[in-house]
Short mmCIF file of C-alpha atoms in Angstrom, two decimals:
data_model
loop_
_atom_site.label_atom_id
_atom_site.label_comp_id
_atom_site.label_asym_id
_atom_site.label_seq_id
_atom_site.Cartn_x
_atom_site.Cartn_y
_atom_site.Cartn_z
CA MET A 1 -61.42 25.64 57.67
CA LYS A 2 -60.75 28.36 55.12
CA ARG A 3 -57.09 28.36 56.13
CA ILE A 4 -56.87 24.54 55.71
CA ALA A 5 -58.53 24.74 52.29
CA ARG A 6 -56.05 27.43 51.23
CA LEU A 7 -53.07 25.28 52.35
CA ILE A 8 -54.42 22.31 50.39
CA SER A 9 -54.77 24.48 47.27
CA ILE A 10 -51.18 25.74 47.61
CA ALA A 11 -49.90 22.16 48.03
CA LEU A 12 -51.77 20.98 44.92
CA LEU A 13 -50.42 23.92 42.91
CA SER A 14 -46.86 23.11 44.06
CA ILE A 15 -47.22 19.52 42.87
CA VAL A 16 -48.43 20.67 39.44
CA LEU A 17 -45.54 23.12 39.11
CA PHE A 18 -42.97 20.48 40.18
CA TYR A 19 -44.02 18.00 37.50
CA SER A 20 -44.26 20.63 34.79
CA CYS A 21 -40.58 21.66 35.25
CA ASP A 22 -37.24 19.86 34.77
CA SER A 23 -36.04 19.38 38.34
CA SER A 24 -32.65 17.95 37.20
CA ASP A 25 -29.46 19.97 36.60
CA ASN A 26 -28.79 17.70 33.58
CA THR A 27 -29.68 19.80 30.55
CA THR A 28 -29.40 16.83 28.17
CA ASP A 29 -32.76 15.61 26.89
CA PRO A 30 -33.07 11.96 28.04
CA ASN A 31 -34.51 11.14 24.62
CA PRO A 32 -32.75 13.65 22.37
CA ASN A 33 -33.82 12.17 19.04
CA PRO A 34 -37.40 10.89 19.37
CA ASP A 35 -37.79 11.42 15.62
CA PRO A 36 -34.41 10.94 13.92
CA GLY A 37 -35.95 11.92 10.58
CA GLY A 38 -37.15 15.29 11.82
CA GLU A 39 -35.28 18.60 11.99
CA PRO A 40 -33.20 18.63 15.22
CA THR A 41 -33.49 21.65 17.46
CA GLU A 42 -29.80 21.65 18.46
CA ALA A 43 -26.68 21.31 16.34
CA THR A 44 -25.23 18.72 18.75
CA THR A 45 -26.52 16.56 21.58
CA THR A 46 -24.52 14.94 24.38
CA LEU A 47 -25.73 11.36 24.54
CA ILE A 48 -23.63 10.17 27.50
CA ASN A 49 -20.83 11.85 29.50
CA THR A 50 -19.68 9.17 31.97
CA LEU A 51 -17.29 7.05 29.89
CA SER A 52 -13.67 6.28 30.75
CA ILE A 53 -11.45 6.70 27.66
CA PRO A 54 -13.67 5.32 24.87
CA TRP A 55 -11.62 4.15 21.90
CA GLU A 56 -13.86 2.39 19.36
CA LEU A 57 -17.35 3.66 18.62
CA THR A 58 -19.36 1.84 15.99
CA TRP A 59 -22.96 1.50 14.87
CA GLY A 60 -23.99 -2.08 15.55
CA PRO A 61 -26.21 -4.35 13.44
CA ASP A 62 -28.77 -4.15 16.29
CA ASP A 63 -29.11 -0.36 15.76
CA PHE A 64 -27.28 0.37 19.00
CA LEU A 65 -23.94 2.12 19.41
CA TRP A 66 -21.18 -0.22 20.54
CA VAL A 67 -18.19 1.22 22.38
CA THR A 68 -14.90 -0.06 23.79
CA GLU A 69 -13.23 1.63 26.75
CA ARG A 70 -9.48 1.20 27.11
CA SER A 71 -9.84 -0.35 30.56
CA GLY A 72 -11.37 -3.45 28.93
CA LYS A 73 -15.11 -2.74 28.85
CA ILE A 74 -17.48 -3.29 25.89
CA SER A 75 -20.94 -1.69 26.08
CA ARG A 76 -24.06 -1.18 24.01
CA ILE A 77 -25.54 2.32 24.14
CA ASN A 78 -29.06 3.29 23.13
CA PRO A 79 -28.58 6.04 20.48
CA ASP A 80 -31.78 7.81 21.54
CA THR A 81 -31.61 7.67 25.34
CA GLY A 82 -27.92 7.22 26.14
CA ALA A 83 -28.66 4.20 28.34
CA GLN A 84 -25.46 2.14 28.66
CA ASP A 85 -25.55 -1.65 28.91
CA GLU A 86 -22.19 -3.15 29.86
CA ILE A 87 -21.87 -6.56 28.21
CA LEU A 88 -18.25 -7.56 28.82
CA VAL A 89 -15.16 -6.71 30.85
CA ILE A 90 -11.96 -8.34 29.57
CA ASN A 91 -9.78 -8.93 32.62
CA GLU A 92 -6.66 -9.76 30.60
CA VAL A 93 -6.50 -6.25 29.14
CA ALA A 94 -3.36 -4.32 30.12
CA GLN A 95 -3.98 -0.59 29.96
CA VAL A 96 -0.78 1.47 30.01
CA GLN A 97 -0.94 5.02 28.62
CA GLU A 98 -2.41 4.57 25.10
CA SER A 99 -2.69 0.77 25.22
CA GLY A 100 -5.67 -1.31 26.37
CA LEU A 101 -8.87 -2.46 24.67
CA LEU A 102 -8.87 -0.71 21.31
CA GLY A 103 -10.48 -1.61 17.96
CA MET A 104 -13.73 -3.52 17.39
CA VAL A 105 -15.89 -4.55 14.44
CA HIS A 106 -18.95 -6.79 13.86
CA HIS A 107 -19.24 -9.70 11.45
CA PRO A 108 -21.08 -8.44 8.34
CA ASP A 109 -23.59 -11.32 8.53
CA PHE A 110 -24.29 -10.83 12.22
CA ASP A 111 -27.67 -12.61 12.32
CA THR A 112 -26.08 -15.85 11.14
CA ASN A 113 -22.60 -15.32 12.60
CA PRO A 114 -22.99 -13.15 15.75
CA PHE A 115 -19.26 -12.49 16.04
CA VAL A 116 -17.55 -9.41 17.42
CA TYR A 117 -13.84 -8.90 16.68
CA ALA A 118 -11.63 -6.85 19.00
CA VAL A 119 -7.99 -5.91 19.56
CA TYR A 120 -6.36 -5.44 22.95
CA THR A 121 -2.96 -5.32 24.64
CA TYR A 122 -1.94 -7.77 27.34
CA GLU A 123 1.09 -8.57 29.46
CA GLY A 124 3.29 -11.05 27.63
CA THR A 125 6.73 -12.41 28.27
CA GLY A 126 9.01 -9.41 28.38
CA GLY A 127 6.32 -6.73 28.16
CA LEU A 128 3.18 -5.66 26.33
CA LEU A 129 1.84 -7.62 23.37
CA GLU A 130 -1.30 -7.27 21.27
CA LYS A 131 -3.89 -9.80 20.13
CA LEU A 132 -6.85 -10.04 17.79
CA VAL A 133 -9.79 -11.97 19.27
CA ARG A 134 -13.35 -12.94 18.39
CA PHE A 135 -16.37 -13.16 20.71
CA THR A 136 -19.85 -14.61 20.23
CA TYR A 137 -22.84 -12.41 21.06
CA ASN A 138 -25.61 -14.27 22.88
CA ASP A 139 -29.35 -13.76 23.32
CA ASN A 140 -28.81 -12.87 26.98
CA ASN A 141 -26.87 -9.76 25.88
CA THR A 142 -23.39 -11.04 26.71
CA LEU A 143 -20.19 -11.71 24.79
CA THR A 144 -18.68 -15.15 25.38
CA ASN A 145 -16.41 -17.76 23.81
CA GLU A 146 -13.32 -15.58 23.39
CA THR A 147 -11.26 -17.05 20.54
CA THR A 148 -7.74 -15.83 19.81
CA LEU A 149 -7.19 -15.33 16.08
CA LEU A 150 -3.67 -13.87 16.34
CA ASP A 151 -1.54 -12.98 19.33
CA GLY A 152 2.07 -12.06 20.04
CA ILE A 153 1.89 -8.84 17.97
CA PRO A 154 4.49 -6.33 19.25
CA ALA A 155 2.88 -3.63 21.41
CA ASN A 156 3.88 -0.79 23.67
CA SER A 157 2.36 1.94 25.79
CA THR A 158 2.01 3.92 22.53
CA HIS A 159 1.93 3.25 18.76
CA ASN A 160 -0.41 0.25 18.70
CA GLY A 161 -2.60 1.05 15.68
CA SER A 162 -5.49 -1.41 16.21
CA ARG A 163 -8.22 -0.09 13.89
CA LEU A 164 -10.39 -2.81 12.30
CA ILE A 165 -12.62 -2.87 9.22
CA ILE A 166 -14.24 -5.62 7.12
CA THR A 167 -14.17 -5.23 3.35
CA ALA A 168 -16.90 -6.04 0.83
CA ASP A 169 -15.16 -9.34 -0.01
CA GLN A 170 -15.39 -10.26 3.71
CA LYS A 171 -11.76 -9.81 4.65
CA LEU A 172 -10.80 -8.42 8.05
CA VAL A 173 -8.22 -5.62 7.86
CA MET A 174 -6.27 -4.43 10.92
CA THR A 175 -3.69 -1.71 11.51
CA THR A 176 -0.66 -2.14 13.78
CA GLY A 177 1.77 0.52 15.00
CA ASP A 178 5.54 0.30 15.21
CA ALA A 179 5.27 -0.27 18.99
CA GLY A 180 7.82 2.47 19.58
CA ASP A 181 10.54 0.62 17.62
CA THR A 182 11.07 2.32 14.25
CA SER A 183 13.04 -0.63 12.88
CA LEU A 184 10.00 -2.93 12.95
CA SER A 185 7.98 -1.14 10.24
CA GLN A 186 10.41 -2.23 7.49
CA ASN A 187 11.04 -5.66 9.05
CA MET A 188 8.94 -8.19 7.13
CA ASN A 189 9.44 -10.75 9.91
CA SER A 190 7.53 -8.49 12.32
CA LEU A 191 3.79 -7.72 12.33
CA ALA A 192 4.40 -4.25 13.81
CA GLY A 193 4.03 -1.12 11.65
CA LYS A 194 1.84 -2.97 9.17
CA ILE A 195 -1.67 -3.30 7.82
CA LEU A 196 -2.75 -6.93 8.16
CA ARG A 197 -5.43 -8.85 6.25
CA PHE A 198 -7.32 -11.95 7.46
CA ASN A 199 -10.11 -14.26 6.46
CA LEU A 200 -12.95 -13.91 8.94
CA ASP A 201 -11.94 -17.17 10.63
CA GLY A 202 -8.49 -15.70 11.31
CA SER A 203 -6.65 -17.60 8.59
CA ILE A 204 -4.38 -16.02 5.96
CA PRO A 205 -6.08 -15.21 2.62
CA ASN A 206 -4.60 -16.96 -0.40
CA ASP A 207 -4.41 -13.67 -2.31
CA ASN A 208 -2.38 -11.76 0.28
CA PRO A 209 0.75 -10.26 -1.33
CA ILE A 210 3.17 -12.50 0.59
CA THR A 211 2.34 -16.20 0.70
CA GLY A 212 1.73 -17.36 4.25
CA SER A 213 1.81 -13.84 5.71
CA TYR A 214 -0.90 -11.58 7.14
CA ILE A 215 0.97 -8.50 5.87
CA TYR A 216 -1.01 -6.44 3.36
CA SER A 217 1.10 -3.24 3.45
CA TYR A 218 4.06 -2.06 5.53
CA GLY A 219 6.15 0.96 6.49
CA HIS A 220 3.54 2.42 8.86
CA ARG A 221 4.16 4.35 12.09
CA ASN A 222 0.82 4.46 13.95
CA PRO A 223 -2.29 4.26 11.75
CA GLN A 224 -5.36 4.85 13.94
CA GLY A 225 -7.96 5.46 11.24
CA LEU A 226 -9.12 3.03 8.56
CA THR A 227 -12.10 3.24 6.22
CA LEU A 228 -13.53 1.95 2.95
CA HIS A 229 -14.55 4.02 -0.05
CA PRO A 230 -17.69 2.67 -1.82
CA ASN A 231 -15.46 1.67 -4.75
CA GLY A 232 -13.42 -0.61 -2.45
CA MET A 233 -10.39 1.65 -1.88
CA ILE A 234 -8.97 1.60 1.65
CA TYR A 235 -7.83 4.85 3.29
CA SER A 236 -5.88 5.25 6.51
CA SER A 237 -5.02 8.17 8.78
CA GLU A 238 -1.60 7.92 10.42
CA HIS A 239 0.29 9.73 13.16
CA GLY A 240 3.63 11.23 12.20
CA PRO A 241 6.41 12.18 14.65
CA SER A 242 6.52 16.01 14.99
CA ASN A 243 5.79 16.39 11.28
CA ASP A 244 3.82 14.75 8.51
CA ASP A 245 0.65 13.28 9.89
CA GLU A 246 -0.71 11.43 6.88
CA ILE A 247 -3.69 10.24 4.88
CA ASN A 248 -2.74 7.13 2.91
CA ARG A 249 -4.50 5.27 0.13
CA ILE A 250 -3.67 1.65 0.93
CA GLU A 251 -2.50 -0.50 -1.97
CA ILE A 252 -1.74 -4.20 -1.77
CA GLY A 253 1.88 -5.08 -1.03
CA LYS A 254 3.12 -1.49 -1.00
CA ASN A 255 5.62 0.19 1.32
CA TYR A 256 4.56 3.46 3.00
CA GLY A 257 8.10 4.41 3.91
CA TRP A 258 8.32 4.82 7.69
CA PRO A 259 10.85 5.55 9.10
CA ASN A 260 12.88 6.19 5.93
CA ILE A 261 10.22 8.42 4.36
CA GLN A 262 8.04 10.90 6.24
CA GLY A 263 5.08 12.25 4.27
CA VAL A 264 5.92 12.92 0.64
CA ILE A 265 9.23 11.99 -0.96
CA ASP A 266 11.07 15.32 -0.93
CA THR A 267 14.66 14.77 0.24
CA PRO A 268 17.63 13.05 -1.48
CA ASN A 269 17.69 10.28 1.13
CA GLU A 270 13.98 9.66 0.71
CA GLU A 271 14.34 9.57 -3.08
CA ALA A 272 17.17 7.06 -2.81
CA PHE A 273 15.11 4.82 -0.52
CA ALA A 274 12.02 5.07 -2.75
CA ASN A 275 14.03 4.03 -5.80
CA THR A 276 14.82 0.67 -4.20
CA THR A 277 11.38 -0.13 -2.73
CA GLN A 278 7.74 -0.13 -3.77
CA THR A 279 7.15 3.06 -1.83
CA VAL A 280 3.82 4.91 -2.01
CA GLU A 281 3.57 8.56 -1.00
CA SER A 282 0.87 9.78 1.33
CA ILE A 283 -1.92 11.68 -0.43
CA TYR A 284 -2.19 14.39 2.26
CA ASN A 285 -0.04 15.64 5.13
CA TRP A 286 -0.09 17.95 8.13
CA THR A 287 2.98 19.73 9.52
CA PRO A 288 2.79 20.68 12.36
CA THR A 289 0.97 17.51 13.35
CA ILE A 290 -2.70 17.45 14.37
CA ALA A 291 -2.96 13.83 15.68
CA PRO A 292 -5.53 12.27 13.31
CA SER A 293 -7.64 9.47 14.73
CA ASP A 294 -10.63 7.68 13.20
CA LEU A 295 -11.74 8.09 9.61
CA VAL A 296 -15.02 7.38 7.77
CA PHE A 297 -16.29 7.98 4.25
CA TYR A 298 -19.68 9.68 4.58
CA THR A 299 -22.08 8.71 1.79
CA GLN A 300 -25.36 9.88 3.33
CA THR A 301 -27.16 13.22 3.00
CA ARG A 302 -28.36 13.86 6.57
CA ILE A 303 -25.39 16.24 6.98
CA PRO A 304 -25.09 17.50 3.39
CA GLN A 305 -21.85 19.43 3.98
CA TRP A 306 -20.10 16.08 4.53
CA THR A 307 -21.65 14.00 1.74
CA ASN A 308 -19.07 12.01 -0.27
CA LYS A 309 -16.14 13.20 1.85
CA LEU A 310 -13.64 11.60 4.21
CA ILE A 311 -14.58 12.70 7.74
CA MET A 312 -11.89 12.45 10.41
CA THR A 313 -11.73 13.01 14.16
CA VAL A 314 -8.65 14.82 15.48
CA LEU A 315 -7.05 14.52 18.92
CA LYS A 316 -4.42 17.25 19.40
CA ASN A 317 -6.17 19.93 17.34
CA GLN A 318 -9.59 18.93 18.76
CA GLN A 319 -11.63 19.18 15.56
CA ILE A 320 -13.47 17.32 12.83
CA VAL A 321 -11.87 17.51 9.39
CA ALA A 322 -13.72 16.94 6.11
CA LEU A 323 -11.53 15.98 3.14
CA THR A 324 -12.66 16.06 -0.49
CA LEU A 325 -11.19 13.46 -2.84
CA ASN A 326 -10.63 13.94 -6.56
CA ASN A 327 -12.68 11.86 -8.98
CA ASP A 328 -10.38 8.83 -8.98
CA GLY A 329 -9.69 8.97 -5.23
CA THR A 330 -5.94 9.42 -5.61
CA ALA A 331 -5.63 12.93 -4.13
CA ILE A 332 -7.32 15.25 -1.64
CA THR A 333 -8.41 18.54 -3.18
CA ASN A 334 -9.91 20.38 -0.20
CA GLU A 335 -9.83 20.41 3.61
CA GLU A 336 -12.55 21.88 5.85
CA ILE A 337 -12.51 22.17 9.65
CA PHE A 338 -15.60 21.84 11.85
CA PHE A 339 -16.29 22.16 15.61
CA ASN A 340 -12.76 23.45 16.19
CA GLY A 341 -12.02 23.14 19.94
CA ALA A 342 -15.69 22.59 20.77
CA PHE A 343 -15.52 19.18 22.46
CA GLY A 344 -11.90 18.52 23.42
CA ARG A 345 -9.92 15.62 21.95
CA LEU A 346 -11.93 13.60 19.43
CA ARG A 347 -11.12 9.88 19.31
CA ASP A 348 -13.68 8.17 17.11
CA ILE A 349 -16.64 8.63 14.78
CA ALA A 350 -19.59 6.34 13.98
CA VAL A 351 -22.27 6.69 11.31
CA SER A 352 -25.66 5.00 11.21
CA PRO A 353 -27.16 3.68 7.95
CA THR A 354 -29.44 6.75 7.87
CA GLY A 355 -26.51 9.15 8.28
CA ARG A 356 -26.66 9.97 11.99
CA VAL A 357 -23.16 10.91 13.18
CA PHE A 358 -21.73 10.25 16.65
CA ILE A 359 -18.28 11.14 18.02
CA ALA A 360 -16.40 9.88 21.09
CA THR A 361 -14.31 12.37 23.05
CA ASN A 362 -11.14 11.77 25.08
CA GLY A 363 -11.02 14.74 27.44
CA ASN A 364 -9.43 18.15 27.09
CA SER A 365 -5.77 17.13 27.31
CA TYR A 366 -3.49 14.19 26.57
CA GLY A 367 -3.56 11.71 29.44
CA ASP A 368 -6.98 12.77 30.74
CA THR A 369 -8.19 9.57 32.46
CA SER A 370 -11.34 11.01 34.03
CA ASN A 371 -14.64 9.16 33.76
CA THR A 372 -16.27 12.12 32.02
CA HIS A 373 -15.58 11.39 28.38
CA ARG A 374 -18.55 11.79 26.08
CA ILE A 375 -20.46 10.50 23.10
CA ILE A 376 -21.97 13.40 21.16
CA GLU A 377 -24.39 13.29 18.23
CA ILE A 378 -23.76 15.80 15.44
CA ASN A 379 -27.28 16.71 14.35
CA ARG A 380 -26.42 19.36 11.78
CA ILE A 381 -23.71 21.76 10.68
CA GLU A 382 -24.37 25.41 11.38
CA SER A 383 -23.01 28.16 9.16
CA GLN A 384 -19.21 28.28 9.19
#
């Protein structure tokens, strides 16, 4: 009997020890931010690590993270637990190299107009094309009623732009790349290599610079970042060829020079071209290139080192860059680098209204198509 009693005691002790320890190999806390207002214990937290090439990451009006994956999937992700809820797969999406389901943005009055706008590439006559669409979000947590606002935009396996924002005056702004054809950026009969501007119903605003045209600015190569300053200025990050990645301050009706001008105007040929066009120089450049991706203007104080700066994710150089603007927003006066090489290629950045920062990764090398890409929360900046 004593031996039986001893075995029972050992079994009970084993049960207690089992439930008091983490039996999983997953070191990520399943609820990493139970108190978002408190001081985090770690500088960063991996929220989810099972995505396949996330492209757009945005904070939704429902206080969830919304993410597109290039294969055609849209999901909602709980920002505290990492639970992923797939709400749509777009079967028409054609994913070839860098193409696929790309940009996404929510209607600013989502409670009344539960619309989600997205950009994706599809197989058209003669090859890839790009379209801007709108979905309706329903109470059963699905996206339905796909409505095409504009299609037939030139696309390719690379250089598709596709970032979306909505301005304070409720205009939808979209970037397009040159689709691998440098002649299209200066061609005003093509929507490639442009920044486009729409009313939220997809129509052309009356105050666009060219009557009857979506074109807002032109002469772009592959702008993949787009953000608003609180004063209404629009800034874009743009991929150069092997030189002159750019930050541009977007002005209505202006020409940003590609392919005739790369970066600043500093050669006789570029000066000659600028003299005959309304060309605007970039306000910052990188040579060699770093592959800039998404861009936000961080107004909050949760990460004080980034307050009132442009914050940009970087693909090739695998870093976050903080850029300080001068007082009138016409020049960048300082560049700081954070998390250099810490997470691999960084595709996108999202910020909550309280200043929580999340980044989407795209693997450790170009062309990494594994299903192990991550969303990481930046809780704080440690000493540099």
